[in-house]
GROMACS .gro file of N, CA and C in nm:
model
  249
    1UNK      N    1   9.175  -8.895 -11.390
    1UNK     CA    2   9.178  -8.938 -11.544
    1UNK      C    3   9.266  -8.840 -11.597
    2UNK      N    4   9.218  -8.694 -11.534
    2UNK     CA    5   9.314  -8.607 -11.632
    2UNK      C    6   9.478  -8.589 -11.603
    3UNK      N    7   9.469  -8.554 -11.477
    3UNK     CA    8   9.599  -8.554 -11.426
    3UNK      C    9   9.672  -8.673 -11.485
    4UNK      N   10   9.651  -8.816 -11.492
    4UNK     CA   11   9.704  -8.931 -11.567
    4UNK      C   12   9.744  -8.909 -11.706
    5UNK      N   13   9.660  -8.814 -11.753
    5UNK     CA   14   9.669  -8.779 -11.917
    5UNK      C   15   9.778  -8.659 -11.918
    6UNK      N   16   9.785  -8.588 -11.836
    6UNK     CA   17   9.912  -8.490 -11.803
    6UNK      C   18  10.036  -8.550 -11.800
    7UNK      N   19  10.029  -8.674 -11.684
    7UNK     CA   20  10.151  -8.740 -11.662
    7UNK      C   21  10.205  -8.805 -11.833
    8UNK      N   22  10.135  -8.842 -11.905
    8UNK     CA   23  10.141  -8.926 -12.021
    8UNK      C   24  10.205  -8.871 -12.110
    9UNK      N   25  10.147  -8.731 -12.110
    9UNK     CA   26  10.191  -8.631 -12.209
    9UNK      C   27  10.322  -8.563 -12.181
   10UNK      N   28  10.362  -8.557 -12.036
   10UNK     CA   29  10.446  -8.500 -12.023
   10UNK      C   30  10.567  -8.597 -12.004
   11UNK      N   31  10.563  -8.688 -11.982
   11UNK     CA   32  10.641  -8.805 -12.035
   11UNK      C   33  10.672  -8.821 -12.165
   12UNK      N   34  10.605  -8.825 -12.262
   12UNK     CA   35  10.602  -8.840 -12.412
   12UNK      C   36  10.692  -8.670 -12.455
   13UNK      N   37  10.683  -8.591 -12.398
   13UNK     CA   38  10.758  -8.475 -12.449
   13UNK      C   39  10.900  -8.484 -12.371
   14UNK      N   40  10.885  -8.549 -12.266
   14UNK     CA   41  11.082  -8.568 -12.188
   14UNK      C   42  11.142  -8.683 -12.265
   15UNK      N   43  11.027  -8.773 -12.318
   15UNK     CA   44  11.093  -8.875 -12.387
   15UNK      C   45  11.129  -8.815 -12.527
   16UNK      N   46  11.080  -8.745 -12.600
   16UNK     CA   47  11.102  -8.649 -12.728
   16UNK      C   48  11.242  -8.565 -12.732
   17UNK      N   49  11.271  -8.512 -12.588
   17UNK     CA   50  11.383  -8.407 -12.605
   17UNK      C   51  11.474  -8.542 -12.631
   18UNK      N   52  11.497  -8.633 -12.528
   18UNK     CA   53  11.559  -8.754 -12.535
   18UNK      C   54  11.650  -8.834 -12.661
   19UNK      N   55  11.481  -8.826 -12.742
   19UNK     CA   56  11.540  -8.912 -12.863
   19UNK      C   57  11.584  -8.834 -12.967
   20UNK      N   58  11.475  -8.744 -13.009
   20UNK     CA   59  11.514  -8.649 -13.084
   20UNK      C   60  11.584  -8.525 -13.031
   21UNK      N   61  11.717  -8.498 -13.097
   21UNK     CA   62  11.814  -8.415 -13.025
   21UNK      C   63  11.748  -8.274 -13.118
   22UNK      N   64  11.670  -8.276 -13.217
   22UNK     CA   65  11.616  -8.151 -13.255
   22UNK      C   66  11.557  -8.044 -13.210
   23UNK      N   67  11.454  -8.150 -13.100
   23UNK     CA   68  11.376  -8.031 -13.003
   23UNK      C   69  11.444  -8.017 -12.888
   24UNK      N   70  11.453  -7.895 -12.874
   24UNK     CA   71  11.490  -7.820 -12.752
   24UNK      C   72  11.364  -7.778 -12.658
   25UNK      N   73  11.424  -7.841 -12.519
   25UNK     CA   74  11.359  -7.750 -12.433
   25UNK      C   75  11.385  -7.615 -12.426
   26UNK      N   76  11.257  -7.523 -12.378
   26UNK     CA   77  11.270  -7.385 -12.332
   26UNK      C   78  11.256  -7.429 -12.193
   27UNK      N   79  11.311  -7.395 -12.087
   27UNK     CA   80  11.296  -7.454 -11.950
   27UNK      C   81  11.273  -7.273 -11.901
   28UNK      N   82  11.202  -7.265 -11.817
   28UNK     CA   83  11.178  -7.146 -11.702
   28UNK      C   84  11.138  -7.161 -11.582
   29UNK      N   85  11.134  -7.068 -11.483
   29UNK     CA   86  11.073  -7.085 -11.348
   29UNK      C   87  10.947  -6.965 -11.361
   30UNK      N   88  10.842  -7.025 -11.285
   30UNK     CA   89  10.731  -6.944 -11.308
   30UNK      C   90  10.667  -6.944 -11.155
   31UNK      N   91  10.618  -6.854 -11.137
   31UNK     CA   92  10.567  -6.824 -10.962
   31UNK      C   93  10.413  -6.822 -10.976
   32UNK      N   94  10.377  -6.949 -10.893
   32UNK     CA   95  10.246  -6.936 -10.905
   32UNK      C   96  10.149  -6.892 -10.771
   33UNK      N   97  10.052  -6.823 -10.775
   33UNK     CA   98   9.995  -6.784 -10.655
   33UNK      C   99   9.891  -6.921 -10.621
   34UNK      N  100   9.899  -6.919 -10.446
   34UNK     CA  101   9.825  -7.034 -10.430
   34UNK      C  102   9.658  -7.026 -10.372
   35UNK      N  103   9.643  -6.869 -10.399
   35UNK     CA  104   9.475  -6.833 -10.407
   35UNK      C  105   9.406  -6.903 -10.255
   36UNK      N  106   9.478  -6.871 -10.177
   36UNK     CA  107   9.371  -6.939 -10.038
   36UNK      C  108   9.382  -7.083 -10.017
   37UNK      N  109   9.458  -7.137 -10.101
   37UNK     CA  110   9.401  -7.242 -10.088
   37UNK      C  111   9.460  -7.362  -9.927
   38UNK      N  112   9.398  -7.476  -9.883
   38UNK     CA  113   9.381  -7.492  -9.753
   38UNK      C  114   9.508  -7.567  -9.763
   39UNK      N  115   9.578  -7.594  -9.672
   39UNK     CA  116   9.670  -7.678  -9.637
   39UNK      C  117   9.684  -7.814  -9.719
   40UNK      N  118   9.552  -7.859  -9.708
   40UNK     CA  119   9.546  -7.996  -9.773
   40UNK      C  120   9.573  -7.982  -9.895
   41UNK      N  121   9.538  -7.875 -10.001
   41UNK     CA  122   9.535  -7.851 -10.137
   41UNK      C  123   9.631  -7.828 -10.179
   42UNK      N  124   9.708  -7.776 -10.034
   42UNK     CA  125   9.856  -7.663 -10.089
   42UNK      C  126   9.956  -7.808 -10.135
   43UNK      N  127   9.890  -7.915 -10.025
   43UNK     CA  128  10.005  -8.071 -10.045
   43UNK      C  129   9.957  -8.111 -10.161
   44UNK      N  130   9.832  -8.102 -10.212
   44UNK     CA  131   9.776  -8.199 -10.319
   44UNK      C  132   9.895  -8.149 -10.436
   45UNK      N  133   9.857  -7.996 -10.469
   45UNK     CA  134   9.944  -7.939 -10.555
   45UNK      C  135  10.074  -7.979 -10.560
   46UNK      N  136  10.158  -7.995 -10.435
   46UNK     CA  137  10.278  -7.998 -10.465
   46UNK      C  138  10.327  -8.144 -10.472
   47UNK      N  139  10.245  -8.224 -10.433
   47UNK     CA  140  10.262  -8.352 -10.466
   47UNK      C  141  10.207  -8.400 -10.636
   48UNK      N  142  10.172  -8.368 -10.707
   48UNK     CA  143  10.091  -8.322 -10.853
   48UNK      C  144  10.230  -8.264 -10.930
   49UNK      N  145  10.264  -8.161 -10.868
   49UNK     CA  146  10.395  -8.092 -10.902
   49UNK      C  147  10.521  -8.200 -10.954
   50UNK      N  148  10.494  -8.261 -10.830
   50UNK     CA  149  10.649  -8.342 -10.799
   50UNK      C  150  10.627  -8.486 -10.877
   51UNK      N  151  10.497  -8.523 -10.934
   51UNK     CA  152  10.487  -8.618 -10.993
   51UNK      C  153  10.509  -8.605 -11.141
   52UNK      N  154  10.484  -8.457 -11.179
   52UNK     CA  155  10.495  -8.440 -11.335
   52UNK      C  156  10.617  -8.442 -11.375
   53UNK      N  157  10.669  -8.510 -11.485
   53UNK     CA  158  10.808  -8.596 -11.517
   53UNK      C  159  10.865  -8.459 -11.536
   54UNK      N  160  10.830  -8.329 -11.622
   54UNK     CA  161  10.878  -8.238 -11.672
   54UNK      C  162  10.865  -8.071 -11.609
   55UNK      N  163  10.869  -8.092 -11.437
   55UNK     CA  164  10.842  -8.014 -11.344
   55UNK      C  165  10.935  -8.045 -11.253
   56UNK      N  166  10.985  -7.952 -11.166
   56UNK     CA  167  10.995  -7.928 -11.036
   56UNK      C  168  10.991  -7.856 -10.979
   57UNK      N  169  10.918  -7.868 -10.823
   57UNK     CA  170  10.858  -7.753 -10.736
   57UNK      C  171  11.011  -7.690 -10.649
   58UNK      N  172  11.048  -7.568 -10.652
   58UNK     CA  173  11.153  -7.516 -10.609
   58UNK      C  174  11.142  -7.438 -10.472
   59UNK      N  175  11.067  -7.399 -10.467
   59UNK     CA  176  11.036  -7.289 -10.334
   59UNK      C  177  10.898  -7.282 -10.309
   60UNK      N  178  10.876  -7.281 -10.179
   60UNK     CA  179  10.754  -7.248 -10.117
   60UNK      C  180  10.732  -7.137 -10.035
   61UNK      N  181  10.648  -7.030 -10.067
   61UNK     CA  182  10.643  -6.897  -9.975
   61UNK      C  183  10.519  -6.940  -9.890
   62UNK      N  184  10.513  -6.999  -9.811
   62UNK     CA  185  10.346  -6.997  -9.721
   62UNK      C  186  10.316  -6.843  -9.661
   63UNK      N  187  10.399  -6.752  -9.654
   63UNK     CA  188  10.382  -6.634  -9.581
   63UNK      C  189  10.306  -6.539  -9.731
   64UNK      N  190  10.377  -6.548  -9.794
   64UNK     CA  191  10.317  -6.481  -9.922
   64UNK      C  192  10.196  -6.540 -10.014
   65UNK      N  193  10.212  -6.704  -9.994
   65UNK     CA  194  10.093  -6.761 -10.053
   65UNK      C  195  10.151  -6.831 -10.205
   66UNK      N  196  10.286  -6.804 -10.273
   66UNK     CA  197  10.262  -6.877 -10.370
   66UNK      C  198  10.400  -6.986 -10.371
   67UNK      N  199  10.400  -7.063 -10.487
   67UNK     CA  200  10.505  -7.172 -10.482
   67UNK      C  201  10.602  -7.114 -10.625
   68UNK      N  202  10.741  -7.180 -10.639
   68UNK     CA  203  10.812  -7.138 -10.763
   68UNK      C  204  10.821  -7.256 -10.818
   69UNK      N  205  10.770  -7.311 -10.959
   69UNK     CA  206  10.770  -7.396 -11.024
   69UNK      C  207  10.874  -7.385 -11.169
   70UNK      N  208  10.984  -7.507 -11.188
   70UNK     CA  209  11.055  -7.488 -11.274
   70UNK      C  210  11.012  -7.628 -11.355
   71UNK      N  211  10.976  -7.580 -11.452
   71UNK     CA  212  10.948  -7.611 -11.628
   71UNK      C  213  11.028  -7.650 -11.698
   72UNK      N  214  11.041  -7.739 -11.771
   72UNK     CA  215  11.134  -7.761 -11.859
   72UNK      C  216  11.073  -7.736 -12.017
   73UNK      N  217  10.928  -7.683 -12.025
   73UNK     CA  218  10.887  -7.658 -12.162
   73UNK      C  219  10.785  -7.521 -12.107
   74UNK      N  220  10.847  -7.404 -12.055
   74UNK     CA  221  10.753  -7.307 -12.031
   74UNK      C  222  10.789  -7.232 -12.149
   75UNK      N  223  10.853  -7.251 -12.273
   75UNK     CA  224  10.857  -7.187 -12.393
   75UNK      C  225  10.784  -7.027 -12.406
   76UNK      N  226  10.870  -6.933 -12.333
   76UNK     CA  227  10.855  -6.829 -12.281
   76UNK      C  228  10.694  -6.768 -12.245
   77UNK      N  229  10.594  -6.858 -12.273
   77UNK     CA  230  10.468  -6.890 -12.218
   77UNK      C  231  10.417  -6.882 -12.077
   78UNK      N  232  10.470  -6.805 -11.979
   78UNK     CA  233  10.462  -6.826 -11.822
   78UNK      C  234  10.305  -6.862 -11.797
   79UNK      N  235  10.212  -6.761 -11.828
   79UNK     CA  236  10.054  -6.778 -11.847
   79UNK      C  237  10.033  -6.900 -11.876
   80UNK      N  238  10.067  -6.959 -12.030
   80UNK     CA  239  10.028  -7.091 -12.042
   80UNK      C  240  10.089  -7.225 -11.956
   81UNK      N  241  10.130  -7.190 -11.869
   81UNK     CA  242  10.231  -7.272 -11.834
   81UNK      C  243  10.185  -7.296 -11.668
   82UNK      N  244  10.131  -7.180 -11.626
   82UNK     CA  245  10.057  -7.150 -11.492
   82UNK      C  246   9.941  -7.237 -11.507
   83UNK      N  247   9.854  -7.221 -11.621
   83UNK     CA  248   9.731  -7.295 -11.632
   83UNK      C  249   9.728  -7.402 -11.617
   0.00000   0.00000   0.00000
């Protein structure tokens, strides 16, 4: 339920950018540490990021245990985006 709500909210943000040229996206790239997730949890995280309309998974570094995520609305607040 929570993820479905996040997908709807992200879809509305992307739609607002397309329909209202006044609202400008502030994109960014954020490194997210995986905190010793299992391989299954990592896979689930990658799938959820891929399904969210305003994010793209750019790189996975399994040796260091982190991923790089592009976000359309980072708004210069990488901590909030990371959460």
